[in-house]
Amino acid sequence: HTIGFATTTLALHAPSQIAAAIKSKAGEMQFNVVISMVEQPGLEATRSAINSLLSQRVDGIIINIPLEDADAMEMQRACGAVPALFLDVSPTVAARHSVFDPDMGARLGVEHLVQLGHRHIALLGGPASSVSARLRFDGWLQHLSEHRLTPVAKLHGDWGSLSGYQQVQQMLHEGVQPGALLVANDQMALGALRALHEFGLGVPRDVSVVGYDDTEDSACFIPPLTTIKQDFRTLGQVSVERMVALIGGEQVPDDLLTVSLVERKTTA
Ligand code: IPT
């Protein structure tokens, strides 16, 4: 039996760790995995990735490409009788999914900073093409407003570390210096740390930083990164178990996976 895995670029840390987790869980369960990767997310790229997997006669398809609700429904139809499971969609979508809870992640980050006494918080979100980036950003705004706070800056990167570096550098050059920074992923947080360092700002002495993902390298940043952990190993296990059940003709529930705050050395 073969599981197809349609994924956004594996050059990013989170998707590559999800792919690794899916591959090893599938191996344990005696399933093959074939991968089809899109360079840029989008409906047409996703459609051709799915078609290429279908032409390789996969038994089911796990899709880790950001998709809006209507696009996910359309891709589910495109899979026909082959079961599809989505990993990067809104938890409210009607298509079958196993996703991390974006609102919980946003809330944990905001609550952590507010409890430390922060009021001047800047946001560094992900790209507009990502549903998850938008849900995290909206969650931050909502939970900040529950504390009667508005962000001192709203920045957007492309998930890569260089974009985090450039966005934060530009903010500092414009004279905005927040007390804390919520970042939508650890790679952009890495770039943010460099920009703060080059500006002569201490982390966490002058600025606190909270990342998102807890990828393999985050504990080795300087300083070790406080972040919202998405347990990619668990996502790999759950999604493969669901897919194997679907291939066996069973019904499966949707999953909303919890995330957790990992406190390291970038917040005070
Ligand atoms: C999401 C990551 O949090 C983010 O860092 C980035 O790598 C993105 O994927 C790429 O699409 S995790 C996803 C399952 C929402």
XYZ file of C-alpha atoms and ligand atoms in Angstrom:
283
model
C 0.000 0.000 0.000
C 1.154 3.518 -0.775
C 0.330 6.854 0.806
C 0.771 9.951 -1.342
C 2.085 13.040 0.420
C 1.510 16.388 -1.284
C 3.592 19.004 0.478
C 4.565 22.624 0.390
C 8.300 23.257 -0.025
C 10.501 20.956 2.061
C 13.138 23.686 2.165
C 11.180 25.004 5.182
C 11.915 23.301 8.509
C 8.375 22.499 9.660
C 7.169 20.774 6.470
C 10.384 18.737 6.250
C 9.954 17.552 9.850
C 6.312 16.663 9.131
C 7.443 14.700 6.059
C 10.057 12.859 8.123
C 7.468 11.988 10.787
C 4.986 10.722 8.180
C 7.659 8.675 6.440
C 8.791 6.935 9.623
C 5.276 6.219 10.936
C 4.214 4.868 7.531
C 7.307 2.662 7.488
C 6.345 1.201 10.877
C 2.928 0.358 9.455
C 4.423 -1.198 6.282
C 3.175 1.603 4.011
C 5.205 3.310 1.287
C 5.188 7.084 0.940
C 5.562 8.927 -2.351
C 6.054 12.677 -2.165
C 4.924 15.390 -4.531
C 6.220 18.845 -3.611
C 4.987 22.258 -4.764
C 7.457 25.157 -4.859
C 4.781 27.812 -4.303
C 1.460 27.114 -2.586
C -1.701 27.697 -4.631
C -4.676 25.861 -6.091
C -3.231 24.988 -9.507
C 0.084 23.767 -8.094
C -1.827 21.675 -5.562
C -4.026 20.219 -8.290
C -1.038 19.067 -10.333
C 0.681 17.620 -7.245
C -2.476 15.611 -6.510
C -2.830 14.485 -10.132
C 0.744 13.308 -10.174
C 0.115 11.223 -7.025
C -3.133 9.817 -8.454
C -1.325 8.782 -11.637
C 1.106 6.845 -9.421
C -1.940 4.950 -8.073
C -1.573 5.914 -4.423
C -4.215 4.543 -2.015
C -4.729 7.825 -0.140
C -3.319 11.355 -0.087
C -2.158 13.469 2.867
C -2.003 17.132 1.862
C 0.235 19.606 3.724
C -0.276 22.638 1.493
C -2.126 25.709 2.817
C -5.643 25.761 1.331
C -8.653 27.990 1.857
C -11.903 26.140 2.728
C -13.400 26.171 -0.779
C -10.086 25.094 -2.328
C -9.728 22.191 0.115
C -13.250 21.023 -0.777
C -12.373 21.202 -4.449
C -9.162 19.211 -3.906
C -11.095 16.612 -1.921
C -13.409 16.205 -4.930
C -10.395 16.024 -7.263
C -9.186 12.985 -5.284
C -12.430 11.164 -6.176
C -12.645 7.800 -4.410
C -9.090 8.140 -3.056
C -9.275 9.419 0.552
C -7.719 12.824 1.241
C -6.569 14.244 4.604
C -5.605 17.911 5.025
C -2.967 19.202 7.460
C -2.851 22.939 6.652
C -6.449 24.145 6.607
C -8.756 25.973 8.991
C -10.138 23.700 11.757
C -13.629 24.757 10.593
C -13.292 23.285 7.087
C -15.721 20.511 6.085
C -12.906 18.492 4.447
C -11.216 15.746 6.509
C -8.345 17.183 8.522
C -5.766 16.718 11.271
C -4.553 20.182 12.278
C -2.847 21.972 15.154
C -5.079 24.414 17.059
C -4.035 27.874 15.780
C -6.099 29.789 18.310
C -4.552 27.927 21.233
C -1.060 28.751 19.945
C -1.908 32.428 19.564
C -3.456 32.555 23.016
C -0.488 30.852 24.746
C 1.939 33.356 23.210
C -0.122 36.407 24.170
C -0.876 35.153 27.705
C 2.791 34.395 28.336
C 3.889 37.928 27.393
C 1.021 39.621 29.206
C 1.793 37.645 32.371
C 5.381 38.887 32.171
C 3.974 42.428 32.148
C 4.483 43.265 28.468
C 2.252 45.926 26.908
C 4.250 46.975 23.845
C 4.007 43.931 21.642
C 4.853 43.717 17.928
C 3.597 40.953 15.626
C 5.592 39.240 12.890
C 3.197 37.071 10.889
C 3.668 34.675 8.006
C 2.739 35.093 4.319
C -0.738 36.007 3.062
C -0.833 32.732 1.079
C -0.982 30.728 4.330
C -4.261 30.007 6.112
C -2.374 29.030 9.265
C -0.384 32.275 9.213
C -3.626 34.241 9.021
C -5.310 32.253 11.808
C -2.315 32.774 14.116
C -2.265 36.502 13.345
C -6.031 36.892 13.876
C -5.707 34.941 17.130
C -2.966 37.261 18.364
C -5.086 40.336 17.595
C -8.116 38.848 19.316
C -6.270 37.757 22.466
C -4.397 41.072 22.671
C -7.708 42.919 22.431
C -9.053 40.844 25.336
C -6.292 42.566 27.349
C -7.178 45.924 25.747
C -3.920 45.863 23.799
C -3.176 46.650 20.166
C 0.141 45.713 18.528
C 2.817 48.415 18.228
C 3.764 47.019 14.802
C 2.276 44.472 12.372
C 4.908 42.821 10.166
C 4.689 39.999 7.631
C 7.469 37.716 6.443
C 7.525 34.702 4.117
C 8.410 32.027 6.773
C 12.141 32.215 5.935
C 14.705 33.522 8.434
C 15.938 36.260 6.093
C 12.461 37.796 5.921
C 12.328 37.873 9.726
C 15.692 39.598 9.792
C 14.653 42.197 7.194
C 11.249 42.926 8.698
C 12.590 43.492 12.200
C 15.574 45.489 10.941
C 13.218 47.802 9.040
C 10.935 48.216 12.061
C 13.905 49.172 14.266
C 15.250 51.604 11.669
C 11.840 53.270 11.592
C 12.223 53.900 15.307
C 9.743 51.330 16.625
C 11.137 49.378 19.575
C 8.653 46.938 21.116
C 9.113 45.305 24.498
C 8.206 41.954 22.996
C 7.769 40.256 19.640
C 5.377 37.434 18.743
C 6.657 35.596 15.671
C 4.619 33.134 13.555
C 7.495 30.646 13.172
C 10.928 29.835 14.563
C 12.787 30.458 11.303
C 11.612 34.083 11.189
C 12.361 34.342 14.922
C 15.959 33.341 14.152
C 16.239 36.268 11.729
C 14.572 38.556 14.267
C 17.194 37.600 16.870
C 19.959 38.599 14.459
C 18.344 41.984 13.705
C 17.886 42.722 17.420
C 21.475 41.693 18.156
C 22.898 43.883 15.394
C 20.866 46.808 16.697
C 22.540 46.380 20.093
C 19.373 45.166 21.781
C 19.562 42.365 24.336
C 17.160 39.432 24.286
C 15.358 39.176 26.650
C 16.824 42.207 28.482
C 15.410 44.765 26.020
C 13.078 42.713 23.836
C 11.388 39.355 24.484
C 10.802 36.995 21.556
C 8.301 34.121 21.238
C 8.552 31.793 18.239
C 6.147 29.191 16.863
C 6.807 25.533 15.800
C 9.627 24.367 18.091
C 11.595 22.889 15.215
C 14.695 20.787 15.924
C 17.128 23.719 15.985
C 15.190 26.145 18.184
C 16.770 25.013 21.452
C 20.182 25.917 19.995
C 19.429 29.501 18.958
C 21.243 32.236 20.904
C 19.548 32.568 23.313
C 17.556 29.295 23.244
C 14.121 30.210 21.860
C 10.905 30.352 23.862
C 8.281 29.057 21.442
C 4.919 27.443 20.805
C 5.519 23.759 20.213
C 3.677 21.982 17.431
C 4.590 18.346 17.931
C 5.346 17.277 14.378
C 6.058 13.675 15.385
C 2.535 13.433 16.820
C 1.065 14.993 13.670
C 2.917 12.404 11.576
C 1.633 9.541 13.715
C -1.956 10.769 13.855
C -2.197 11.576 10.162
C -0.770 8.227 9.058
C -3.060 6.318 11.450
C -6.049 8.251 10.113
C -5.030 7.643 6.525
C -4.500 3.923 7.075
C -7.989 3.715 8.622
C -9.497 5.667 5.713
C -7.805 3.380 3.197
C -9.305 0.456 5.128
C -12.758 1.959 4.576
C -13.259 3.174 8.147
C -14.749 6.484 9.247
C -12.347 8.738 11.147
C -12.900 11.867 13.251
C -11.174 15.172 12.517
C -8.283 16.096 14.823
C -7.585 19.421 16.516
C -4.147 18.862 18.066
C -3.065 20.838 21.114
C 0.080 22.964 21.133
C 2.166 23.987 24.143
C 4.410 26.794 25.350
C 8.075 25.819 25.683
C 9.755 28.380 27.923
C 13.451 28.838 27.186
C 15.623 31.954 27.362
C 14.165 34.621 25.024
C 11.399 35.900 27.274
C 11.498 37.782 30.578
C 3.609 25.656 9.250
C 4.783 26.143 10.087
O 4.332 26.533 11.359
C 5.482 27.300 9.428
O 6.686 27.529 10.115
C 5.759 27.050 7.945
O 6.825 26.123 7.832
C 4.522 26.533 7.263
O 4.013 25.387 7.926
C 4.802 26.166 5.817
O 3.605 25.970 5.148
S 3.006 24.159 9.995
C 1.588 23.733 9.065
C 1.158 22.335 9.401
C 0.478 24.694 9.378
